[in-house]
XYZ file of C-alpha atoms in Angstrom:
783
model
C -66.493 161.637 -12.812
C -63.592 161.098 -10.405
C -65.093 164.143 -8.428
C -68.541 162.784 -7.865
C -66.692 159.146 -7.431
C -64.589 160.731 -4.640
C -67.665 162.603 -2.981
C -69.353 159.219 -3.241
C -66.934 157.603 -1.484
C -66.430 160.402 1.360
C -70.207 160.333 2.079
C -70.127 156.388 2.440
C -67.034 156.671 4.685
C -68.716 159.439 6.409
C -71.780 157.401 6.950
C -70.005 154.225 7.953
C -68.055 156.292 10.390
C -71.224 157.539 11.836
C -72.659 154.458 12.392
C -69.701 153.043 14.192
C -69.375 156.035 16.388
C -73.218 155.347 17.205
C -72.579 151.580 18.111
C -69.817 152.383 20.298
C -71.844 154.830 22.313
C -73.875 151.819 23.212
C -71.179 149.123 23.367
C -69.315 150.960 26.104
C -72.019 150.167 28.351
C -72.459 146.631 27.527
C -72.124 145.296 31.109
C -75.236 147.443 31.544
C -77.240 145.933 28.616
C -76.087 142.395 29.572
C -77.277 142.759 33.173
C -80.179 144.217 31.946
C -80.627 141.043 29.788
C -80.011 138.705 32.502
C -82.566 140.414 34.930
C -85.452 140.217 32.518
C -84.411 136.368 31.847
C -84.443 135.607 35.817
C -87.783 137.270 35.949
C -89.460 135.175 33.459
C -87.595 131.903 34.976
C -89.360 132.918 38.207
C -92.456 133.772 36.527
C -92.640 130.092 34.645
C -91.709 128.539 37.918
C -94.854 130.005 39.694
C -97.265 130.348 37.081
C -99.943 128.167 36.338
C -99.849 126.811 32.766
C -103.211 127.501 30.694
C -104.078 125.163 28.010
C -106.207 126.297 24.849
C -109.119 123.720 23.748
C -111.080 124.833 20.586
C -113.996 123.062 18.781
C -115.822 124.135 15.667
C -119.380 124.380 14.511
C -121.534 125.306 11.351
C -124.759 127.204 11.951
C -127.292 126.032 9.669
C -129.732 128.147 7.629
C -133.088 129.206 9.229
C -134.983 127.556 6.831
C -139.154 127.096 6.849
C -139.572 123.233 7.388
C -140.535 121.675 4.496
C -140.712 124.592 2.157
C -138.847 124.255 -0.872
C -136.321 127.069 -1.760
C -136.894 130.142 -3.662
C -135.702 131.153 -6.849
C -131.923 132.264 -6.484
C -131.446 130.817 -3.194
C -128.333 129.150 -4.643
C -126.698 132.146 -5.657
C -127.363 133.801 -2.182
C -126.099 133.533 1.193
C -128.329 131.924 3.443
C -130.534 133.365 5.791
C -127.803 133.272 8.781
C -127.000 135.770 11.517
C -123.529 134.767 12.896
C -123.658 137.704 15.413
C -126.777 136.719 17.021
C -125.780 133.033 17.370
C -122.370 134.394 19.047
C -124.441 136.378 21.534
C -126.480 133.457 22.267
C -123.643 131.207 22.818
C -122.040 133.755 24.865
C -125.283 134.278 26.894
C -125.457 133.578 30.777
C -128.443 131.937 30.695
C -126.715 129.018 28.221
C -124.099 128.943 30.530
C -126.254 128.645 33.710
C -127.743 125.876 31.932
C -124.372 124.217 30.596
C -123.613 124.863 34.987
C -126.165 122.698 35.918
C -126.222 120.108 33.198
C -122.545 119.287 33.978
C -122.447 119.909 37.797
C -119.519 122.575 37.322
C -120.158 124.375 40.469
C -117.799 122.287 42.167
C -113.793 122.598 41.616
C -111.215 120.258 42.911
C -107.774 121.940 43.660
C -104.718 120.032 44.963
C -101.850 122.015 46.973
C -98.089 121.459 45.767
C -95.173 122.371 47.078
C -95.916 126.085 45.900
C -98.906 126.269 43.858
C -102.593 125.092 43.981
C -103.446 123.502 40.857
C -106.754 122.229 39.555
C -107.437 118.506 39.240
C -110.372 116.679 37.572
C -111.227 114.526 40.101
C -110.664 113.448 43.790
C -109.817 109.937 45.036
C -113.118 109.625 46.664
C -116.491 109.304 45.611
C -118.188 112.898 45.477
C -121.877 113.883 45.860
C -123.111 117.187 46.356
C -126.262 117.001 48.655
C -127.871 120.333 48.817
C -130.071 121.992 45.634
C -127.962 124.229 43.161
C -130.234 127.347 43.817
C -129.465 127.211 47.694
C -125.687 128.007 47.014
C -125.375 131.698 47.599
C -121.868 132.153 48.027
C -118.729 130.489 47.433
C -117.469 127.996 50.003
C -114.016 126.327 50.557
C -113.174 123.193 52.024
C -109.707 121.790 52.739
C -109.312 117.938 52.720
C -106.181 116.634 54.317
C -105.891 112.994 53.786
C -103.469 111.558 56.752
C -102.431 108.446 58.310
C -105.153 108.571 61.083
C -108.240 109.743 58.896
C -109.630 112.545 56.590
C -109.272 116.033 58.101
C -111.770 118.551 56.721
C -111.422 122.318 57.414
C -114.392 124.457 56.658
C -113.982 127.952 55.327
C -110.316 128.397 56.520
C -111.620 127.060 59.836
C -108.848 125.946 62.515
C -110.724 123.094 63.994
C -111.325 120.503 61.128
C -114.085 117.867 61.127
C -112.179 114.534 61.415
C -113.489 111.179 59.640
C -111.399 108.525 60.810
C -112.613 105.761 58.165
C -111.875 108.427 55.360
C -115.650 108.624 54.740
C -118.805 110.903 55.611
C -121.514 108.541 54.763
C -123.588 107.885 58.028
C -122.102 110.476 60.175
C -123.272 113.644 61.757
C -121.753 116.910 59.983
C -123.061 119.939 58.245
C -120.997 119.486 55.197
C -122.966 120.292 51.841
C -121.246 117.104 50.332
C -120.444 113.404 51.020
C -117.063 111.830 50.505
C -116.122 107.821 50.404
C -113.157 106.292 49.060
C -112.668 104.763 45.847
C -110.648 102.066 47.066
C -108.152 101.426 49.940
C -105.363 101.562 47.816
C -106.419 104.861 46.354
C -106.375 106.321 49.997
C -102.980 104.917 50.646
C -101.858 106.395 47.747
C -102.728 109.760 48.321
C -101.389 109.874 52.237
C -100.258 113.301 52.789
C -101.718 115.096 50.025
C -104.146 118.041 50.681
C -106.909 118.972 48.332
C -109.501 121.785 47.990
C -112.939 121.638 46.995
C -114.759 124.967 46.325
C -118.447 125.276 45.599
C -119.726 128.348 43.990
C -122.978 129.627 43.030
C -124.179 128.565 39.357
C -124.294 132.164 38.313
C -120.764 133.044 39.561
C -119.609 129.752 38.143
C -121.091 130.640 34.992
C -119.525 134.256 34.748
C -116.178 132.732 35.766
C -116.130 130.260 33.090
C -117.595 132.801 30.708
C -114.481 134.830 31.046
C -112.144 132.205 29.870
C -114.312 131.336 26.558
C -114.008 133.103 23.345
C -115.956 132.369 20.021
C -114.792 133.667 16.444
C -115.930 133.533 12.886
C -113.648 131.258 10.839
C -113.349 133.172 7.471
C -114.822 136.070 5.961
C -117.967 134.532 4.327
C -118.453 131.622 6.346
C -121.033 129.990 8.522
C -118.446 127.948 10.691
C -117.861 129.336 14.341
C -114.625 128.372 16.453
C -115.387 128.200 20.312
C -112.130 128.405 22.445
C -111.270 128.231 25.869
C -108.389 128.556 28.490
C -107.848 126.369 31.456
C -105.536 124.579 33.613
C -107.262 120.894 32.873
C -107.543 120.118 29.017
C -110.467 117.255 29.912
C -112.371 119.695 31.682
C -112.344 122.247 29.184
C -112.950 120.093 26.232
C -115.822 118.690 28.339
C -117.412 122.170 28.945
C -116.951 122.859 25.053
C -118.769 119.597 24.272
C -121.390 120.082 26.637
C -121.707 123.937 25.307
C -122.588 122.450 21.604
C -125.230 120.019 23.017
C -126.862 122.711 25.065
C -126.609 125.334 22.167
C -128.309 122.630 19.876
C -131.131 121.645 22.267
C -131.734 125.593 22.845
C -132.405 126.192 19.060
C -134.341 122.890 18.906
C -136.214 123.524 21.681
C -136.777 127.113 20.684
C -138.031 125.948 17.079
C -140.370 123.382 18.809
C -142.215 125.933 21.118
C -142.568 128.068 17.948
C -144.507 125.392 16.401
C -146.435 124.595 19.546
C -147.560 128.396 19.825
C -148.348 128.284 16.154
C -150.399 125.159 16.477
C -152.103 126.612 19.193
C -152.516 130.173 17.462
C -154.160 128.291 14.409
C -156.400 126.343 16.621
C -157.730 129.240 18.149
C -158.315 131.168 14.672
C -160.159 128.066 13.525
C -162.980 128.576 16.235
C -162.878 132.293 15.402
C -162.874 131.538 11.772
C -165.689 129.354 11.749
C -167.841 131.120 13.804
C -167.611 133.889 11.176
C -168.345 132.024 8.279
C -171.382 130.453 9.925
C -172.444 134.050 10.833
C -171.924 135.156 7.270
C -173.808 132.475 5.503
C -176.384 133.049 8.098
C -176.317 136.723 6.876
C -176.819 135.939 3.422
C -179.724 133.523 4.032
C -181.375 136.286 6.169
C -180.592 138.931 3.593
C -182.350 136.732 0.674
C -185.158 136.110 2.926
C -185.846 139.633 3.487
C -185.435 141.220 -0.063
C -187.625 138.108 -1.446
C -185.086 136.403 -3.841
C -183.236 133.569 -4.498
C -180.601 135.160 -6.070
C -179.672 138.815 -7.467
C -180.044 137.646 -11.092
C -183.549 136.100 -10.693
C -184.774 139.001 -8.758
C -183.415 141.614 -11.419
C -185.058 139.239 -14.101
C -188.837 139.379 -12.110
C -188.270 143.251 -11.570
C -187.683 143.892 -15.371
C -190.519 141.572 -16.323
C -193.049 143.318 -14.034
C -191.688 146.827 -14.860
C -192.081 145.896 -18.779
C -195.839 144.628 -18.185
C -196.871 147.872 -16.169
C -195.144 150.144 -18.756
C -197.457 148.460 -21.306
C -200.367 148.682 -19.575
C -199.513 152.685 -19.213
C -199.023 152.975 -22.606
C -202.508 151.736 -23.085
C -203.918 153.919 -20.476
C -202.317 156.649 -22.318
C -203.775 155.659 -25.750
C -207.196 155.524 -24.132
C -206.784 159.193 -22.912
C -205.937 159.972 -26.440
C -209.123 158.389 -27.781
C -211.321 159.981 -24.885
C -210.034 163.348 -25.932
C -210.606 162.493 -29.799
C -214.196 161.431 -28.850
C -215.297 164.242 -26.642
C -213.852 166.656 -29.203
C -215.923 164.862 -31.802
C -219.270 164.781 -30.110
C -218.975 168.180 -29.458
C -218.952 169.140 -33.117
C -222.100 170.490 -34.641
C -224.841 168.253 -36.433
C -223.768 169.027 -39.926
C -220.171 168.245 -38.754
C -220.563 164.931 -36.875
C -218.458 162.124 -37.427
C -218.253 158.238 -36.893
C -216.369 157.739 -33.534
C -213.793 154.943 -32.988
C -214.911 151.885 -31.081
C -211.493 150.829 -29.383
C -212.046 151.865 -25.926
C -211.571 149.195 -23.281
C -215.002 149.676 -21.599
C -214.752 146.709 -19.304
C -216.020 149.177 -16.509
C -218.324 151.824 -18.297
C -219.904 149.798 -21.724
C -218.706 152.839 -23.459
C -218.462 151.091 -26.542
C -222.118 150.215 -26.583
C -222.978 153.958 -26.315
C -220.187 154.699 -29.031
C -222.065 152.096 -31.220
C -225.604 153.293 -30.462
C -223.919 156.843 -31.016
C -222.417 156.111 -34.498
C -225.847 154.309 -35.899
C -227.514 157.651 -35.033
C -225.017 159.485 -36.960
C -225.285 156.995 -39.732
C -229.024 157.362 -40.064
C -228.854 161.285 -39.871
C -226.632 161.279 -42.628
C -228.786 159.056 -44.261
C -231.862 161.351 -43.867
C -230.119 164.356 -44.375
C -229.556 163.570 -48.046
C -233.121 162.464 -48.571
C -235.432 164.566 -45.848
C -235.660 168.059 -45.244
C -234.306 169.591 -41.783
C -238.008 169.546 -40.474
C -238.260 166.053 -41.071
C -240.024 165.024 -38.004
C -237.894 161.514 -37.922
C -234.798 163.952 -38.594
C -235.868 165.961 -35.632
C -236.747 162.991 -33.353
C -233.449 161.374 -34.349
C -231.252 164.770 -33.847
C -232.965 165.175 -30.121
C -232.234 161.237 -29.668
C -228.698 161.932 -30.949
C -228.313 164.823 -28.124
C -229.430 162.799 -25.491
C -227.224 160.197 -26.135
C -224.144 162.743 -26.535
C -224.895 164.035 -23.026
C -225.038 160.328 -21.648
C -221.721 159.610 -23.787
C -220.131 162.778 -21.878
C -220.985 161.249 -18.685
C -219.652 157.988 -19.388
C -216.495 159.191 -20.807
C -215.921 161.288 -17.724
C -216.473 158.506 -15.535
C -214.273 156.265 -17.878
C -211.656 159.239 -17.323
C -211.805 158.960 -13.926
C -211.178 155.440 -14.169
C -208.261 155.630 -16.544
C -206.792 158.457 -14.039
C -206.637 155.973 -11.258
C -205.303 153.132 -13.396
C -202.375 155.351 -14.647
C -201.722 156.713 -11.121
C -201.595 153.044 -9.876
C -199.438 152.184 -12.672
C -196.843 155.121 -12.475
C -196.686 154.010 -8.825
C -195.943 150.550 -9.896
C -193.268 151.923 -12.055
C -191.660 153.849 -9.556
C -191.421 151.007 -7.217
C -190.165 148.750 -10.100
C -187.687 151.243 -11.146
C -186.535 151.603 -7.167
C -186.239 147.848 -6.925
C -184.241 147.826 -10.279
C -182.033 150.585 -8.931
C -181.438 148.711 -5.341
C -180.098 145.720 -7.392
C -176.456 147.293 -7.692
C -175.965 148.117 -4.110
C -177.876 144.597 -3.262
C -175.287 143.247 -5.672
C -172.342 145.234 -3.983
C -173.454 144.178 -0.849
C -173.433 140.503 -1.832
C -170.390 140.721 -3.218
C -168.896 142.186 -0.037
C -170.368 139.369 1.865
C -169.018 136.874 -0.935
C -165.751 138.367 -0.664
C -165.163 138.148 3.013
C -166.390 134.744 2.785
C -163.993 133.824 0.491
C -161.352 135.827 2.462
C -162.361 133.764 5.660
C -162.659 130.525 3.732
C -159.263 131.002 1.970
C -157.561 131.650 5.299
C -159.033 129.110 7.039
C -157.482 126.844 4.378
C -153.943 128.691 4.519
C -154.278 128.174 8.356
C -155.163 124.778 8.111
C -151.862 124.251 5.790
C -149.897 126.075 8.181
C -151.062 123.951 10.883
C -150.254 120.755 9.149
C -146.686 122.413 8.539
C -146.065 123.329 12.058
C -147.230 119.930 13.360
C -144.328 118.400 10.761
C -141.782 120.521 11.958
C -142.270 119.918 15.398
C -142.205 116.433 14.539
C -138.839 116.538 12.654
C -137.308 119.677 14.074
C -134.212 120.546 12.101
C -131.081 121.174 14.269
C -129.638 124.927 14.207
C -126.153 123.706 14.041
C -123.440 121.061 12.874
C -120.538 119.880 14.844
C -117.595 120.364 12.369
C -114.615 119.602 15.154
C -115.338 118.171 18.830
C -113.469 119.902 21.297
C -109.442 119.011 21.369
C -106.865 121.046 22.983
C -103.260 122.093 22.129
C -100.242 120.168 23.363
C -98.101 123.255 24.716
C -99.720 125.833 27.019
C -101.023 129.237 25.524
C -99.901 131.112 28.904
C -97.125 131.073 29.862
C -95.470 130.404 26.656
C -91.820 129.871 27.386
C -90.535 130.484 24.008
C -92.481 133.849 23.464
C -91.734 134.923 27.196
C -87.864 134.340 27.073
C -88.102 136.095 23.585
C -89.949 139.235 25.410
C -87.390 139.002 27.889
C -84.748 139.145 25.652
C -86.044 141.855 23.436
C -87.136 144.012 26.672
C -83.648 143.460 28.155
C -82.212 144.713 25.322
C -84.667 147.597 24.626
C -84.807 148.878 27.764
C -81.374 149.711 28.451
C -81.012 150.974 24.852
C -83.870 153.219 25.306
C -82.444 154.343 28.666
C -79.041 155.095 27.220
C -80.563 156.907 23.979
C -82.343 159.140 26.381
C -79.573 159.778 28.482
C -77.503 160.904 25.247
C -80.368 162.513 23.909
C -80.678 164.759 27.224
C -76.798 165.050 27.279
C -75.588 168.333 25.748
C -72.027 168.039 27.140
C -68.992 167.688 24.765
C -68.224 163.837 24.511
C -65.915 163.905 21.222
C -63.803 165.935 19.069
C -66.518 165.167 16.402
C -68.734 167.042 18.664
C -66.394 170.444 18.281
C -65.822 169.791 14.742
C -69.579 169.556 14.194
C -70.308 172.977 15.770
C -66.975 174.949 14.915
C -66.485 173.358 11.549
C -62.996 174.650 10.043
C -61.416 175.546 13.345
C -58.629 172.923 14.222
C -58.358 171.130 17.133
C -54.917 170.747 18.376
C -55.169 167.928 21.118
C -56.916 165.797 23.613
C -55.806 165.965 27.207
C -56.524 162.684 29.426
C -58.488 162.574 32.073
C -56.956 163.250 35.725
C -58.508 163.405 39.193
C -57.024 166.353 40.580
C -54.896 169.613 39.549
C -51.521 168.226 40.710
C -51.027 166.393 37.823
C -48.427 168.367 36.055
C -45.274 167.626 34.050
C -42.432 168.514 36.172
C -39.713 166.362 35.103
C -38.108 166.372 31.524
C -38.233 162.700 31.077
C -41.791 162.110 31.896
C -43.048 159.695 29.497
C -46.655 159.109 30.816
C -49.663 159.493 28.357
C -50.540 162.876 30.157
C -47.166 164.050 29.357
C -46.950 162.741 25.964
C -50.645 164.221 25.056
C -49.043 167.815 26.163
C -46.075 167.247 24.202
C -48.409 166.404 21.290
C -50.589 169.582 21.889
C -47.058 171.517 22.017
C -45.990 170.291 18.784
C -49.367 170.801 17.005
C -49.079 174.522 18.232
C -46.074 175.200 15.317
C -48.844 174.247 12.610
C -51.295 177.204 13.648
C -49.039 179.699 14.860
C -47.770 182.556 12.034
C -44.036 182.136 11.149
C -41.929 185.276 12.299
C -38.523 185.929 11.032
C -37.341 188.031 13.443
C -37.361 185.621 16.078
C -39.451 187.230 18.477
C -41.698 185.124 20.916
C -45.195 183.740 19.959
C -48.003 185.008 22.289
C -50.389 182.001 23.196
C -53.641 182.998 24.845
C -55.277 180.043 26.891
C -58.972 180.636 27.969
C -62.437 179.202 27.855
C -65.890 179.739 27.914
C -66.552 179.426 31.895
C -64.789 178.172 34.651
C -63.456 174.660 35.420
C -62.863 173.848 32.123
C -58.982 173.438 32.952
C -57.609 176.640 31.012
C -55.272 177.335 34.125
C -54.069 173.523 34.192
C -53.599 173.424 30.383
C -51.652 176.690 30.312
C -49.212 175.158 33.154
C -48.639 172.025 31.338
C -48.422 173.493 27.676
C -45.807 176.013 29.658
C -43.980 173.027 31.086
C -44.138 170.716 27.878
C -42.613 173.543 25.753
C -39.874 174.287 28.428
C -39.077 170.571 28.320
C -38.371 170.739 24.746
C -35.754 173.546 25.591
C -37.845 176.732 24.793
C -37.657 179.817 26.761
C -41.464 180.175 27.990
C -42.873 182.938 30.545
C -46.154 181.961 31.893
C -48.000 184.971 32.413
C -51.163 184.799 34.836
C -53.822 187.049 32.817
C -56.772 186.023 35.033
C -56.716 188.947 37.732
C -60.310 188.274 38.825
C -59.492 184.738 39.678
C -56.323 183.841 40.033
C -55.333 180.225 39.832
C -51.722 179.338 38.874
C -50.206 179.975 42.282
C -53.087 177.508 43.770
C -52.064 174.864 41.102
C -48.284 175.034 41.687
C -48.300 175.175 45.391
C -44.467 176.442 45.619
C -45.563 179.616 44.072
C -46.662 182.968 46.003
C -49.354 185.579 44.788
C -48.131 188.445 46.912
C -47.219 190.458 43.889
C -47.843 189.896 40.362
C -49.206 191.409 36.932
C -51.804 193.215 38.415
C -49.171 195.017 40.640
C -47.431 195.489 37.579
C -50.309 197.036 35.738
C -50.980 199.425 38.827
C -47.342 200.557 39.802
C -45.826 202.291 36.520
C -42.399 202.295 38.288
C -42.097 198.350 38.886
C -40.438 196.497 36.475
C -41.915 193.099 35.210
C -38.714 191.137 35.590
C -38.712 191.535 39.309
C -41.951 189.611 39.499
C -40.716 186.292 37.637
C -40.867 183.429 39.875
C -38.468 180.758 38.183
C -39.253 176.809 38.454
C -36.023 175.238 39.563
C -37.170 171.971 37.701
C -37.060 173.919 34.326
C -34.301 176.544 34.089
C -35.925 178.147 31.067
C -39.390 178.422 32.503
C -40.438 181.947 34.125
C -43.993 182.525 35.855
C -45.502 185.755 36.651
C -48.485 185.218 38.741
C -51.772 187.205 38.745
C -51.303 189.252 41.635
C -53.752 190.982 43.724
C -57.353 190.958 42.650
C -58.012 194.367 41.620
C -61.345 196.333 41.305
C -60.649 197.512 37.932
C -59.090 194.548 35.854
C -60.510 196.122 32.308
C -58.991 199.469 33.224
C -55.545 197.969 34.002
C -55.480 195.354 31.219
C -56.015 198.500 28.766
C -53.420 201.033 30.356
C -50.858 200.041 27.859
C -48.531 198.393 30.520
C -49.452 194.688 29.558
C -48.335 195.681 25.977
C -45.024 197.002 26.845
C -44.528 193.871 28.908
C -45.230 191.864 26.008
C -43.153 193.717 23.800
C -40.139 193.578 26.025
C -40.819 189.841 26.712
C -41.070 188.972 22.861
C -37.400 189.583 22.949
C -36.271 187.473 26.036
C -38.376 184.280 25.745
C -39.612 181.919 22.603
C -43.089 181.584 23.773
C -45.025 183.765 26.286
C -48.358 181.848 27.604
C -51.091 184.218 29.234
C -53.468 182.096 31.387
C -56.759 184.525 30.882
C -60.220 184.677 31.925
C -63.357 182.863 30.903
C -64.652 184.871 27.761
C -68.462 183.911 28.768
C -68.151 185.590 32.034
C -65.989 188.578 32.074
C -64.582 191.219 28.984
C -60.618 190.568 30.051
C -59.924 188.276 27.515
C -61.369 190.391 24.741
C -58.992 193.116 25.848
C -55.923 190.553 25.773
C -56.586 188.590 22.252
C -55.357 191.436 20.001
C -52.001 190.954 21.851
C -51.783 187.138 21.151
C -50.758 185.066 18.305
C -53.043 182.174 19.115
C -56.216 181.771 21.466
C -56.363 178.390 22.828
C -60.123 177.608 23.892
C -60.074 174.948 26.420
C -63.076 172.759 26.371
C -63.741 169.686 28.769
C -65.059 166.212 28.180
C -68.554 165.968 29.879
C -68.277 169.417 31.243
C -68.353 171.896 28.674
C -72.234 172.560 26.970
C -72.114 172.395 23.243
C -74.188 175.352 23.147
C -71.275 177.443 24.448
C -69.246 176.419 21.558
C -71.968 178.849 19.477
C -70.675 181.977 21.299
C -66.916 180.920 20.685
C -67.836 180.452 17.043
C -69.530 183.967 16.692
C -66.859 185.792 18.211
C -64.548 183.892 15.701
C -67.073 184.834 12.756
C -67.272 188.312 14.143
C -63.415 188.940 14.328
C -63.482 189.442 17.954
C -60.767 186.674 18.313
C -58.701 185.920 15.486
C -56.031 182.310 14.779
C -58.753 180.322 17.138
C -57.864 176.951 17.894
C -59.451 174.188 20.441
C -58.134 171.921 23.005
C -60.089 168.954 24.467
C -59.349 168.153 28.131
C -60.332 165.774 30.456
C -61.138 162.928 27.981
C -61.648 159.660 29.609
C -60.897 156.159 27.864
C -63.449 154.142 26.746
C -64.000 151.843 29.784
C -65.072 154.767 31.836
C -67.289 156.194 29.439
C -70.235 157.962 30.983
C -69.196 158.107 34.593
C -68.462 160.653 36.945
C -65.535 162.540 37.413
C -63.101 162.593 39.892
C -63.754 166.493 40.786
C -66.405 168.448 40.845
C -67.266 171.832 38.951
C -69.358 174.514 38.834
C -70.417 177.451 36.889
C -69.983 180.043 39.610
C -67.146 182.172 39.269
C -65.927 183.771 42.308
C -64.427 187.426 42.107
C -63.108 189.607 44.860
C -61.818 193.117 44.592
C -58.863 194.423 46.695
C -55.466 194.181 47.116
C -55.883 192.500 50.271
C -55.818 188.797 48.702
C -52.665 187.448 49.207
C -53.276 183.918 48.717
C-alpha cells in the first residue's frame, strides 16, 4: 500500500509539474499575449465607433386552419393536427409579389438619410413635407439627392452633381425643376432648427426596394408542433421596421382573403355555367324518354309487358284450338276412309265458321246411323240400302273436299298465329333491353339531378363563404423592437475580442512550440536519454570571449562552471593510484559549444587548485587557439602524433593566469586524422600525462560528423556531450542514446549550454550557428 501511495503521489506530482511547465512556456510571452488582446479590443472599439447600429423588430402570427366555410368538422378532427402547411405560408410571406405590394402600399421606395460627422444614418422623416410626383412603375434605377439646408436656402444636388438646384424659400412648390418630388417646409421653426444639416433622399425601384428589405427579413416557426410564426426584421430604425412588419401582416391577411374570395367567385361562376349545361342535358334526357315511349307505343315498361303477355296468351290458346282442329280433321279423314261395315259416327266439334263442315258431318252421321239400322233388318241388296250407300259415298267425297278446304284454312290460321306468337315473344324479349335502356336513361337523369342539387348547394356555400370570408391568420403580437441593438453588440464583440486576442497568440505560440524541435530545457534531454546524467546548465553568453580567466571570478557564468566541475566527481570513476581523470568533451554537431565548454571546465578545475591539461583533440577544425587569442597553433597534437621523435611536453602552452593549467593545441590540420589518432601515440601521451596531472580535458570533434571521437572515447574516463539551448535538435539525442546503448561510448554525461533567462525565452541568440563543419587538410594551416 505504501508503494502504491508513493507511486500515486509521484504521478500526481509529475502531472502538476508538467502543467506548470507548459503554462510557463506561455506566461514567458505575456507581453505578446497582452498586446494581442489590446489590439483586438482597439479594433472592436473602432468598429463600434464607425458601425451603424442595427435593431431587431419582431411580431408573431398564428396561421389558421384551411377549413371549408360552414362545413362541420369531421370525426377525429379534434385529435388530429389542423390542415396547415407552414412551409407554404412561409414562402408566401417571403415572396417578392407580397413584398412589392407592401412597398407600394407603404410608399417605401423613398429612404431618408442624414449626414453625421462620420456615418450616414437613416431617419424616419425630413423636416419637410415630402411628396413623390412620379408613378412608381416609372422608377427604373436608384436615384440619390443630397439636400443641404443652409441660411440662404435649400440646395439640392442630384446624383452627385456639382451644381445644385437652389430654392431660396426652402420650397420646391411652383418652381421650375426636374426633381421627381416636391418639398415644402413644415414650419419656420423646423427650418431654423435644421440649418447646416445635410440630408440624402434615395428613390429606388419597387423591385429593388422589395429585394433589399427581404434580405433583412426572416420568418421562423415558434415551437415544434405549433402554428405560430415569428416575423423578424433588422434595421436602423425601429419605427420603420415595426411599420413594415405590421404592414406585411396586413398584406398577407388581405392576400389570403382575396385568394379565398377569388376561389369563391370562380366556384360560383363555374357552377352557374354547369347549371346551364345540366338543364339542357336534363331536357334532352326527358325528351329522349318521351320519344322512346312514343316510338315503342307504351306508357311504361310494366304496362307494355302486361299487354304483350296477354296477347301472347290469347294467341297461344287460339293456336292450341287450331292444333286440336287438325287432330279432329285427321280423325275424321281416317274414319270416313274405313270400309262400309266399319263406318263410325264422326265427332261434331269442328269450328266450321268458314266451311260449314259440321252440317255435312251431321248428314254423314245420319246416313251412317240409317245404314246401321238397315244392316240389321235388310239385306245388302236392299235397294234402300244401296241408295243410302251411294248417297253416303257421295257425301264422303263432298266431306273430303270440305275437310281439305278446311285444312287449308286451318294451316293459314296456324301460320298467322305462329307469326303473332313469334312477334309477341320478340316483343317480350325486347323488354329487358328496353328496361336496361330506360334504367340507363333514368340513372343519367338521376345523376344529373343529384349533381344539379349538389352544385346548387355548393353555390350557396360559395356565396356564403364569399360574403363572410374567414381570415388566413391571427395576429398574436404586433411588431415591437428590442431596446439594445443586435449589431454591433458591444458585449459580444468585446467578449469575442478578448477571446480571439487570447486564443490567437496562444495558438501561434503553440504552433511555434509544436514545430520547434530544438532543446529548450533539461527536461527535454531527460525525456529522450532517460537515465543519463545532466551535470550542469551553462548560461547564455553573446560571444566566446567569456572565459574564467581569474580565480576570484564570482559571476553566475563562473559559478555555473564551478558547479559543473564539482558534479564531475560524482560521475568519474574512483582511482586509488591517483592517476589523472581523462574527460572527453564532444557534441553531435558543430556550434554547440564543446570547445567553449572544454576550456571553461579546464579553467574551473584549475581555479580549484587542480593540475589540468587541456588537449586539442579536434584535428580537423581546431578552435582552442581561436578562443584563447594568446595561443598559437603552429605545432600541436597533430605534430606530436605525426613525429615520433617529438616530446609532447615541448608542445605545452602554459596559461600565465593559472600556473597549474597547461594547453596543447590541435596543431596543423592533417589529411589522415583517424590514422594519427589510432597510431598509439595518443595513448602514450595520456599514459604519461596521467602521472603529471589531476585532469586531462580533451576537446574532440563532433560525433555525428566524423569518427575521430570514437577512436578517443575508449581512452577517456568520462565523455561529456555538450548540447545547446535552442540549437541542438532533439532528434540528435537519439543518436547519442544509440551510441550509449550499443557501448560505443561509455560513462556518458550531458552539459546543457547557452541556457537563456526566462525573460529572453524564445528570442534569437547573440551569435549565429551553422551545421556546416569546415575541414581543411594539410600542414600548411598555421592559424
